[in-house]
């Protein structure tokens, strides 16, 4: 059974960078779409970015386009979210999740089957 574990969160000043990791155990990401989501206090969970198995397709929310970059390392069974030029509004718990298939255009959390425990990102001066 696939399990996910996020890491890499922390506290950073505005304009700073963080690189989040999502490691799969139990099986590989092959055949899955991996999505990154975030949830800020009092707000609903929102989709941030997605990547298809093998990395052929990626997609980003408008709010992070040009600042966040999603990638994968097959050998390490890890998906990364490189976050640059962070803003206070990026503060949230970040989650990775998977769904079966190759289409990265699924943005509803209910479309994803397996979730990690999340990692906190705080952007503050």
mmCIF file of N, CA, C and O in Angstrom, residues 21-111:
data_model
loop_
_atom_site.group_PDB
_atom_site.id
_atom_site.type_symbol
_atom_site.label_atom_id
_atom_site.label_comp_id
_atom_site.label_asym_id
_atom_site.label_seq_id
_atom_site.Cartn_x
_atom_site.Cartn_y
_atom_site.Cartn_z
ATOM 1 N N UNK A 21 9.585 18.000 0.055
ATOM 2 C CA UNK A 21 9.732 16.649 -0.488
ATOM 3 C C UNK A 21 8.526 15.809 -0.123
ATOM 4 O O UNK A 21 7.971 15.947 0.975
ATOM 5 N N UNK A 22 8.163 14.917 -1.016
ATOM 6 C CA UNK A 22 7.092 13.943 -0.779
ATOM 7 C C UNK A 22 7.663 12.586 -1.161
ATOM 8 O O UNK A 22 7.915 12.324 -2.348
ATOM 9 N N UNK A 23 7.894 11.759 -0.163
ATOM 10 C CA UNK A 23 8.502 10.450 -0.385
ATOM 11 C C UNK A 23 7.436 9.369 -0.328
ATOM 12 O O UNK A 23 6.622 9.346 0.604
ATOM 13 N N UNK A 24 7.461 8.487 -1.312
ATOM 14 C CA UNK A 24 6.522 7.368 -1.345
ATOM 15 C C UNK A 24 7.178 6.114 -0.789
ATOM 16 O O UNK A 24 8.340 5.833 -1.056
ATOM 17 N N UNK A 25 6.406 5.361 -0.036
ATOM 18 C CA UNK A 25 6.855 4.059 0.446
ATOM 19 C C UNK A 25 5.755 3.038 0.193
ATOM 20 O O UNK A 25 4.592 3.387 0.046
ATOM 21 N N UNK A 26 6.135 1.780 0.109
ATOM 22 C CA UNK A 26 5.160 0.733 -0.159
ATOM 23 C C UNK A 26 5.062 0.384 -1.628
ATOM 24 O O UNK A 26 4.806 -0.761 -1.985
ATOM 25 N N UNK A 27 5.187 1.385 -2.468
ATOM 26 C CA UNK A 27 5.246 1.203 -3.901
ATOM 27 C C UNK A 27 5.712 2.511 -4.518
ATOM 28 O O UNK A 27 5.815 3.529 -3.838
ATOM 29 N N UNK A 28 5.923 2.530 -5.826
ATOM 30 C CA UNK A 28 6.411 3.732 -6.497
ATOM 31 C C UNK A 28 5.250 4.617 -6.928
ATOM 32 O O UNK A 28 4.075 4.251 -6.810
ATOM 33 N N UNK A 29 5.599 5.794 -7.471
ATOM 34 C CA UNK A 29 4.611 6.724 -7.988
ATOM 35 C C UNK A 29 4.121 6.337 -9.387
ATOM 36 O O UNK A 29 3.254 7.019 -9.936
ATOM 37 N N UNK A 30 4.657 5.266 -9.951
ATOM 38 C CA UNK A 30 4.296 4.906 -11.314
ATOM 39 C C UNK A 30 2.796 4.668 -11.435
ATOM 40 O O UNK A 30 2.207 3.915 -10.652
ATOM 41 N N UNK A 31 2.191 5.341 -12.413
ATOM 42 C CA UNK A 31 0.760 5.181 -12.624
ATOM 43 C C UNK A 31 -0.103 6.126 -11.813
ATOM 44 O O UNK A 31 -1.334 6.037 -11.853
ATOM 45 N N UNK A 32 0.533 7.029 -11.074
ATOM 46 C CA UNK A 32 -0.194 7.982 -10.245
ATOM 47 C C UNK A 32 0.091 9.418 -10.689
ATOM 48 O O UNK A 32 1.174 9.729 -11.160
ATOM 49 N N UNK A 33 -0.871 10.267 -10.474
ATOM 50 C CA UNK A 33 -0.644 11.707 -10.496
ATOM 51 C C UNK A 33 -0.398 12.144 -9.058
ATOM 52 O O UNK A 33 -1.118 11.718 -8.144
ATOM 53 N N UNK A 34 0.600 12.966 -8.864
ATOM 54 C CA UNK A 34 0.898 13.504 -7.535
ATOM 55 C C UNK A 34 0.507 14.966 -7.507
ATOM 56 O O UNK A 34 0.883 15.739 -8.380
ATOM 57 N N UNK A 35 -0.254 15.319 -6.504
ATOM 58 C CA UNK A 35 -0.649 16.705 -6.330
ATOM 59 C C UNK A 35 -0.116 17.262 -5.033
ATOM 60 O O UNK A 35 -0.004 16.541 -4.031
ATOM 61 N N UNK A 36 0.222 18.552 -5.059
ATOM 62 C CA UNK A 36 0.528 19.290 -3.838
ATOM 63 C C UNK A 36 -0.673 20.186 -3.531
ATOM 64 O O UNK A 36 -1.174 20.876 -4.421
ATOM 65 N N UNK A 37 -1.085 20.160 -2.295
ATOM 66 C CA UNK A 37 -2.179 20.986 -1.800
ATOM 67 C C UNK A 37 -1.679 21.774 -0.597
ATOM 68 O O UNK A 37 -0.666 21.443 0.000
ATOM 69 N N UNK A 38 -2.424 22.782 -0.233
ATOM 70 C CA UNK A 38 -2.124 23.515 0.992
ATOM 71 C C UNK A 38 -3.415 23.936 1.666
ATOM 72 O O UNK A 38 -4.445 24.112 1.009
ATOM 73 N N UNK A 39 -3.310 24.105 2.979
ATOM 74 C CA UNK A 39 -4.466 24.536 3.748
ATOM 75 C C UNK A 39 -4.004 25.519 4.808
ATOM 76 O O UNK A 39 -3.213 25.171 5.697
ATOM 77 N N UNK A 40 -4.512 26.729 4.698
ATOM 78 C CA UNK A 40 -4.227 27.769 5.679
ATOM 79 C C UNK A 40 -5.318 27.760 6.742
ATOM 80 O O UNK A 40 -6.429 27.269 6.496
ATOM 81 N N UNK A 41 -5.033 28.304 7.925
ATOM 82 C CA UNK A 41 -6.039 28.342 8.978
ATOM 83 C C UNK A 41 -7.321 29.006 8.497
ATOM 84 O O UNK A 41 -7.269 30.035 7.821
ATOM 85 N N UNK A 42 -8.416 28.416 8.799
ATOM 86 C CA UNK A 42 -9.779 28.863 8.482
ATOM 87 C C UNK A 42 -10.106 28.802 6.993
ATOM 88 O O UNK A 42 -11.181 29.251 6.582
ATOM 89 N N UNK A 43 -9.212 28.270 6.178
ATOM 90 C CA UNK A 43 -9.480 28.192 4.742
ATOM 91 C C UNK A 43 -9.591 26.739 4.290
ATOM 92 O O UNK A 43 -9.117 25.822 4.958
ATOM 93 N N UNK A 44 -10.207 26.552 3.134
ATOM 94 C CA UNK A 44 -10.326 25.215 2.584
ATOM 95 C C UNK A 44 -9.000 24.780 1.959
ATOM 96 O O UNK A 44 -8.174 25.608 1.579
ATOM 97 N N UNK A 45 -8.832 23.476 1.863
ATOM 98 C CA UNK A 45 -7.637 22.943 1.229
ATOM 99 C C UNK A 45 -7.666 23.285 -0.267
ATOM 100 O O UNK A 45 -8.698 23.089 -0.922
ATOM 101 N N UNK A 46 -6.549 23.777 -0.786
ATOM 102 C CA UNK A 46 -6.513 24.177 -2.181
ATOM 103 C C UNK A 46 -5.378 23.496 -2.919
ATOM 104 O O UNK A 46 -4.298 23.255 -2.365
ATOM 105 N N UNK A 47 -5.629 23.191 -4.162
ATOM 106 C CA UNK A 47 -4.633 22.582 -5.037
ATOM 107 C C UNK A 47 -3.576 23.602 -5.403
ATOM 108 O O UNK A 47 -3.888 24.760 -5.691
ATOM 109 N N UNK A 48 -2.317 23.168 -5.433
ATOM 110 C CA UNK A 48 -1.196 24.048 -5.734
ATOM 111 C C UNK A 48 -0.514 23.645 -7.039
ATOM 112 O O UNK A 48 -0.246 24.488 -7.892
ATOM 113 N N UNK A 49 -0.247 22.340 -7.181
ATOM 114 C CA UNK A 49 0.490 21.883 -8.347
ATOM 115 C C UNK A 49 0.304 20.383 -8.513
ATOM 116 O O UNK A 49 -0.041 19.687 -7.558
ATOM 117 N N UNK A 50 0.538 19.898 -9.732
ATOM 118 C CA UNK A 50 0.440 18.475 -9.987
ATOM 119 C C UNK A 50 1.470 18.029 -11.003
ATOM 120 O O UNK A 50 1.932 18.817 -11.825
ATOM 121 N N UNK A 51 1.808 16.736 -10.935
ATOM 122 C CA UNK A 51 2.765 16.156 -11.874
ATOM 123 C C UNK A 51 2.323 14.742 -12.206
ATOM 124 O O UNK A 51 1.854 14.007 -11.332
ATOM 125 N N UNK A 52 2.463 14.389 -13.466
ATOM 126 C CA UNK A 52 2.068 13.050 -13.891
ATOM 127 C C UNK A 52 3.204 12.072 -13.633
ATOM 128 O O UNK A 52 4.356 12.458 -13.435
ATOM 129 N N UNK A 53 2.864 10.801 -13.647
ATOM 130 C CA UNK A 53 3.862 9.754 -13.512
ATOM 131 C C UNK A 53 4.911 9.914 -14.611
ATOM 132 O O UNK A 53 4.558 10.051 -15.774
ATOM 133 N N UNK A 54 6.157 9.944 -14.244
ATOM 134 C CA UNK A 54 7.219 10.157 -15.215
ATOM 135 C C UNK A 54 7.546 11.607 -15.457
ATOM 136 O O UNK A 54 8.546 11.928 -16.102
ATOM 137 N N UNK A 55 6.710 12.506 -14.958
ATOM 138 C CA UNK A 55 6.992 13.936 -15.045
ATOM 139 C C UNK A 55 6.697 14.588 -16.370
ATOM 140 O O UNK A 55 7.099 15.732 -16.612
ATOM 141 N N UNK A 56 5.968 13.920 -17.263
ATOM 142 C CA UNK A 56 5.708 14.489 -18.585
ATOM 143 C C UNK A 56 4.803 15.708 -18.540
ATOM 144 O O UNK A 56 4.897 16.604 -19.383
ATOM 145 N N UNK A 57 3.904 15.730 -17.590
ATOM 146 C CA UNK A 57 2.939 16.818 -17.493
ATOM 147 C C UNK A 57 2.985 17.426 -16.106
ATOM 148 O O UNK A 57 3.034 16.716 -15.098
ATOM 149 N N UNK A 58 2.963 18.750 -16.065
ATOM 150 C CA UNK A 58 2.888 19.474 -14.805
ATOM 151 C C UNK A 58 1.849 20.571 -14.933
ATOM 152 O O UNK A 58 1.507 20.994 -16.038
ATOM 153 N N UNK A 59 1.368 21.031 -13.798
ATOM 154 C CA UNK A 59 0.362 22.079 -13.796
ATOM 155 C C UNK A 59 0.493 22.852 -12.495
ATOM 156 O O UNK A 59 0.934 22.296 -11.471
ATOM 157 N N UNK A 60 0.120 24.146 -12.526
ATOM 158 C CA UNK A 60 0.273 25.006 -11.360
ATOM 159 C C UNK A 60 -0.948 25.887 -11.185
ATOM 160 O O UNK A 60 -1.557 26.336 -12.166
ATOM 161 N N UNK A 61 -1.257 26.169 -9.934
ATOM 162 C CA UNK A 61 -2.279 27.175 -9.650
ATOM 163 C C UNK A 61 -1.747 28.545 -10.071
ATOM 164 O O UNK A 61 -0.538 28.801 -10.018
ATOM 165 N N UNK A 62 -2.652 29.426 -10.458
ATOM 166 C CA UNK A 62 -2.247 30.750 -10.925
ATOM 167 C C UNK A 62 -1.465 31.514 -9.858
ATOM 168 O O UNK A 62 -0.546 32.279 -10.175
ATOM 169 N N UNK A 63 -1.805 31.286 -8.612
ATOM 170 C CA UNK A 63 -1.180 32.033 -7.511
ATOM 171 C C UNK A 63 0.293 31.664 -7.300
ATOM 172 O O UNK A 63 1.017 32.411 -6.638
ATOM 173 N N UNK A 64 0.731 30.532 -7.849
ATOM 174 C CA UNK A 64 2.116 30.101 -7.630
ATOM 175 C C UNK A 64 2.913 29.977 -8.925
ATOM 176 O O UNK A 64 4.117 29.714 -8.896
ATOM 177 N N UNK A 65 2.253 30.166 -10.058
ATOM 178 C CA UNK A 65 2.941 30.029 -11.347
ATOM 179 C C UNK A 65 4.109 31.001 -11.432
ATOM 180 O O UNK A 65 3.966 32.179 -11.130
ATOM 181 N N UNK A 66 5.253 30.456 -11.844
ATOM 182 C CA UNK A 66 6.457 31.266 -11.954
ATOM 183 C C UNK A 66 7.265 31.334 -10.675
ATOM 184 O O UNK A 66 8.412 31.811 -10.692
ATOM 185 N N UNK A 67 6.693 30.875 -9.573
ATOM 186 C CA UNK A 67 7.412 30.877 -8.291
ATOM 187 C C UNK A 67 7.654 29.458 -7.779
ATOM 188 O O UNK A 67 8.677 29.196 -7.139
ATOM 189 N N UNK A 68 6.723 28.551 -8.007
ATOM 190 C CA UNK A 68 6.826 27.172 -7.538
ATOM 191 C C UNK A 68 7.115 26.266 -8.727
ATOM 192 O O UNK A 68 6.599 26.480 -9.831
ATOM 193 N N UNK A 69 7.908 25.208 -8.451
ATOM 194 C CA UNK A 69 8.256 24.272 -9.511
ATOM 195 C C UNK A 69 8.212 22.851 -8.950
ATOM 196 O O UNK A 69 8.831 22.566 -7.925
ATOM 197 N N UNK A 70 7.479 21.993 -9.647
ATOM 198 C CA UNK A 70 7.311 20.614 -9.209
ATOM 199 C C UNK A 70 8.194 19.712 -10.058
ATOM 200 O O UNK A 70 8.358 19.931 -11.263
ATOM 201 N N UNK A 71 8.798 18.718 -9.422
ATOM 202 C CA UNK A 71 9.669 17.799 -10.133
ATOM 203 C C UNK A 71 9.705 16.476 -9.393
ATOM 204 O O UNK A 71 9.189 16.362 -8.272
ATOM 205 N N UNK A 72 10.324 15.473 -10.023
ATOM 206 C CA UNK A 72 10.387 14.166 -9.394
ATOM 207 C C UNK A 72 11.735 13.502 -9.597
ATOM 208 O O UNK A 72 12.447 13.809 -10.559
ATOM 209 N N UNK A 73 12.070 12.623 -8.678
ATOM 210 C CA UNK A 73 13.284 11.811 -8.766
ATOM 211 C C UNK A 73 12.838 10.363 -8.646
ATOM 212 O O UNK A 73 12.501 9.903 -7.547
ATOM 213 N N UNK A 74 12.830 9.660 -9.779
ATOM 214 C CA UNK A 74 12.341 8.284 -9.802
ATOM 215 C C UNK A 74 13.165 7.395 -8.888
ATOM 216 O O UNK A 74 12.626 6.569 -8.146
ATOM 217 N N UNK A 75 14.476 7.565 -8.936
ATOM 218 C CA UNK A 75 15.360 6.703 -8.142
ATOM 219 C C UNK A 75 15.099 6.849 -6.651
ATOM 220 O O UNK A 75 15.229 5.876 -5.899
ATOM 221 N N UNK A 76 14.744 8.052 -6.235
ATOM 222 C CA UNK A 76 14.499 8.304 -4.815
ATOM 223 C C UNK A 76 13.022 8.201 -4.460
ATOM 224 O O UNK A 76 12.659 8.406 -3.295
ATOM 225 N N UNK A 77 12.181 7.920 -5.461
ATOM 226 C CA UNK A 77 10.743 7.812 -5.222
ATOM 227 C C UNK A 77 10.210 9.055 -4.510
ATOM 228 O O UNK A 77 9.417 8.956 -3.540
ATOM 229 N N UNK A 78 10.645 10.201 -4.996
ATOM 230 C CA UNK A 78 10.349 11.462 -4.318
ATOM 231 C C UNK A 78 9.852 12.500 -5.312
ATOM 232 O O UNK A 78 10.384 12.591 -6.435
ATOM 233 N N UNK A 79 8.854 13.256 -4.905
ATOM 234 C CA UNK A 79 8.358 14.409 -5.646
ATOM 235 C C UNK A 79 8.715 15.652 -4.844
ATOM 236 O O UNK A 79 8.529 15.676 -3.624
ATOM 237 N N UNK A 80 9.211 16.669 -5.543
ATOM 238 C CA UNK A 80 9.632 17.903 -4.886
ATOM 239 C C UNK A 80 8.725 19.061 -5.283
ATOM 240 O O UNK A 80 8.165 19.083 -6.367
ATOM 241 N N UNK A 81 8.643 20.028 -4.396
ATOM 242 C CA UNK A 81 8.006 21.298 -4.711
ATOM 243 C C UNK A 81 8.977 22.393 -4.297
ATOM 244 O O UNK A 81 9.113 22.685 -3.103
ATOM 245 N N UNK A 82 9.659 22.948 -5.279
ATOM 246 C CA UNK A 82 10.575 24.053 -5.033
ATOM 247 C C UNK A 82 9.762 25.347 -4.985
ATOM 248 O O UNK A 82 9.083 25.687 -5.960
ATOM 249 N N UNK A 83 9.830 26.033 -3.875
ATOM 250 C CA UNK A 83 9.036 27.240 -3.679
ATOM 251 C C UNK A 83 9.968 28.432 -3.531
ATOM 252 O O UNK A 83 10.776 28.480 -2.593
ATOM 253 N N UNK A 84 9.875 29.366 -4.452
ATOM 254 C CA UNK A 84 10.720 30.550 -4.463
ATOM 255 C C UNK A 84 9.884 31.805 -4.261
ATOM 256 O O UNK A 84 8.663 31.791 -4.465
ATOM 257 N N UNK A 85 10.558 32.869 -3.879
ATOM 258 C CA UNK A 85 9.891 34.161 -3.687
ATOM 259 C C UNK A 85 8.623 34.002 -2.841
ATOM 260 O O UNK A 85 7.538 34.469 -3.209
ATOM 261 N N UNK A 86 8.779 33.351 -1.728
ATOM 262 C CA UNK A 86 7.628 33.064 -0.883
ATOM 263 C C UNK A 86 7.009 34.332 -0.310
ATOM 264 O O UNK A 86 7.716 35.307 -0.012
ATOM 265 N N UNK A 87 5.699 34.280 -0.162
ATOM 266 C CA UNK A 87 4.923 35.408 0.341
ATOM 267 C C UNK A 87 4.186 34.989 1.608
ATOM 268 O O UNK A 87 3.917 33.793 1.796
ATOM 269 N N UNK A 88 3.819 35.942 2.445
ATOM 270 C CA UNK A 88 3.071 35.578 3.660
ATOM 271 C C UNK A 88 1.804 34.775 3.357
ATOM 272 O O UNK A 88 1.439 33.885 4.139
ATOM 273 N N UNK A 89 1.172 35.037 2.241
ATOM 274 C CA UNK A 89 -0.043 34.306 1.896
ATOM 275 C C UNK A 89 0.212 32.857 1.483
ATOM 276 O O UNK A 89 -0.732 32.097 1.273
ATOM 277 N N UNK A 90 1.481 32.474 1.364
ATOM 278 C CA UNK A 90 1.823 31.073 1.108
ATOM 279 C C UNK A 90 1.844 30.245 2.401
ATOM 280 O O UNK A 90 1.998 29.027 2.354
ATOM 281 N N UNK A 91 1.703 30.920 3.534
ATOM 282 C CA UNK A 91 1.709 30.226 4.814
ATOM 283 C C UNK A 91 0.556 29.241 4.899
ATOM 284 O O UNK A 91 -0.606 29.610 4.692
ATOM 285 N N UNK A 92 0.876 27.981 5.162
ATOM 286 C CA UNK A 92 -0.138 26.924 5.207
ATOM 287 C C UNK A 92 0.544 25.603 5.563
ATOM 288 O O UNK A 92 1.775 25.515 5.589
ATOM 289 N N UNK A 93 -0.278 24.616 5.806
ATOM 290 C CA UNK A 93 0.220 23.241 5.851
ATOM 291 C C UNK A 93 0.163 22.707 4.422
ATOM 292 O O UNK A 93 -0.883 22.819 3.760
ATOM 293 N N UNK A 94 1.272 22.153 3.967
ATOM 294 C CA UNK A 94 1.358 21.629 2.615
ATOM 295 C C UNK A 94 1.287 20.102 2.645
ATOM 296 O O UNK A 94 1.989 19.458 3.435
ATOM 297 N N UNK A 95 0.449 19.567 1.784
ATOM 298 C CA UNK A 95 0.220 18.127 1.696
ATOM 299 C C UNK A 95 0.522 17.636 0.281
ATOM 300 O O UNK A 95 0.222 18.330 -0.689
ATOM 301 N N UNK A 96 1.046 16.422 0.181
ATOM 302 C CA UNK A 96 1.068 15.760 -1.111
ATOM 303 C C UNK A 96 0.027 14.648 -1.094
ATOM 304 O O UNK A 96 -0.315 14.101 -0.032
ATOM 305 N N UNK A 97 -0.491 14.349 -2.266
ATOM 306 C CA UNK A 97 -1.535 13.346 -2.397
ATOM 307 C C UNK A 97 -1.424 12.706 -3.778
ATOM 308 O O UNK A 97 -0.834 13.280 -4.694
ATOM 309 N N UNK A 98 -2.014 11.534 -3.937
ATOM 310 C CA UNK A 98 -1.953 10.837 -5.216
ATOM 311 C C UNK A 98 -3.330 10.373 -5.646
ATOM 312 O O UNK A 98 -4.220 10.152 -4.830
ATOM 313 N N UNK A 99 -3.476 10.257 -6.968
ATOM 314 C CA UNK A 99 -4.647 9.634 -7.555
ATOM 315 C C UNK A 99 -4.162 8.800 -8.725
ATOM 316 O O UNK A 99 -3.156 9.133 -9.357
ATOM 317 N N UNK A 100 -4.863 7.758 -9.032
ATOM 318 C CA UNK A 100 -4.482 6.884 -10.131
ATOM 319 C C UNK A 100 -4.743 7.600 -11.455
ATOM 320 O O UNK A 100 -5.766 8.270 -11.624
ATOM 321 N N UNK A 101 -3.816 7.465 -12.386
ATOM 322 C CA UNK A 101 -4.013 8.044 -13.706
ATOM 323 C C UNK A 101 -2.866 8.929 -14.137
ATOM 324 O O UNK A 101 -1.827 8.988 -13.470
ATOM 325 N N UNK A 102 -3.082 9.662 -15.246
ATOM 326 C CA UNK A 102 -2.027 10.494 -15.830
ATOM 327 C C UNK A 102 -2.479 11.932 -16.081
ATOM 328 O O UNK A 102 -1.689 12.752 -16.523
ATOM 329 N N UNK A 103 -3.705 12.246 -15.773
ATOM 330 C CA UNK A 103 -4.241 13.582 -16.035
ATOM 331 C C UNK A 103 -3.987 14.472 -14.827
ATOM 332 O O UNK A 103 -4.467 14.198 -13.721
ATOM 333 N N UNK A 104 -3.238 15.557 -15.041
ATOM 334 C CA UNK A 104 -2.903 16.441 -13.932
ATOM 335 C C UNK A 104 -3.978 17.492 -13.680
ATOM 336 O O UNK A 104 -3.837 18.318 -12.794
ATOM 337 N N UNK A 105 -5.040 17.487 -14.447
ATOM 338 C CA UNK A 105 -6.082 18.504 -14.322
ATOM 339 C C UNK A 105 -7.201 18.094 -13.375
ATOM 340 O O UNK A 105 -8.390 18.161 -13.717
ATOM 341 N N UNK A 106 -6.813 17.639 -12.209
ATOM 342 C CA UNK A 106 -7.769 17.339 -11.146
ATOM 343 C C UNK A 106 -7.394 18.189 -9.949
ATOM 344 O O UNK A 106 -6.304 18.054 -9.408
ATOM 345 N N UNK A 107 -8.297 19.064 -9.527
ATOM 346 C CA UNK A 107 -7.973 20.075 -8.527
ATOM 347 C C UNK A 107 -8.735 19.914 -7.226
ATOM 348 O O UNK A 107 -8.458 20.599 -6.258
ATOM 349 N N UNK A 108 -9.710 19.024 -7.200
ATOM 350 C CA UNK A 108 -10.539 18.825 -6.011
ATOM 351 C C UNK A 108 -9.846 17.820 -5.107
ATOM 352 O O UNK A 108 -9.510 16.713 -5.557
ATOM 353 N N UNK A 109 -9.648 18.146 -3.825
ATOM 354 C CA UNK A 109 -9.021 17.177 -2.916
ATOM 355 C C UNK A 109 -9.747 15.829 -2.891
ATOM 356 O O UNK A 109 -9.119 14.792 -2.667
ATOM 357 N N UNK A 110 -11.036 15.837 -3.129
ATOM 358 C CA UNK A 110 -11.802 14.585 -3.103
ATOM 359 C C UNK A 110 -11.434 13.644 -4.245
ATOM 360 O O UNK A 110 -11.804 12.470 -4.232
ATOM 361 N N UNK A 111 -10.718 14.158 -5.236
ATOM 362 C CA UNK A 111 -10.276 13.332 -6.356
ATOM 363 C C UNK A 111 -9.015 12.540 -6.041
ATOM 364 O O UNK A 111 -8.581 11.735 -6.862
#
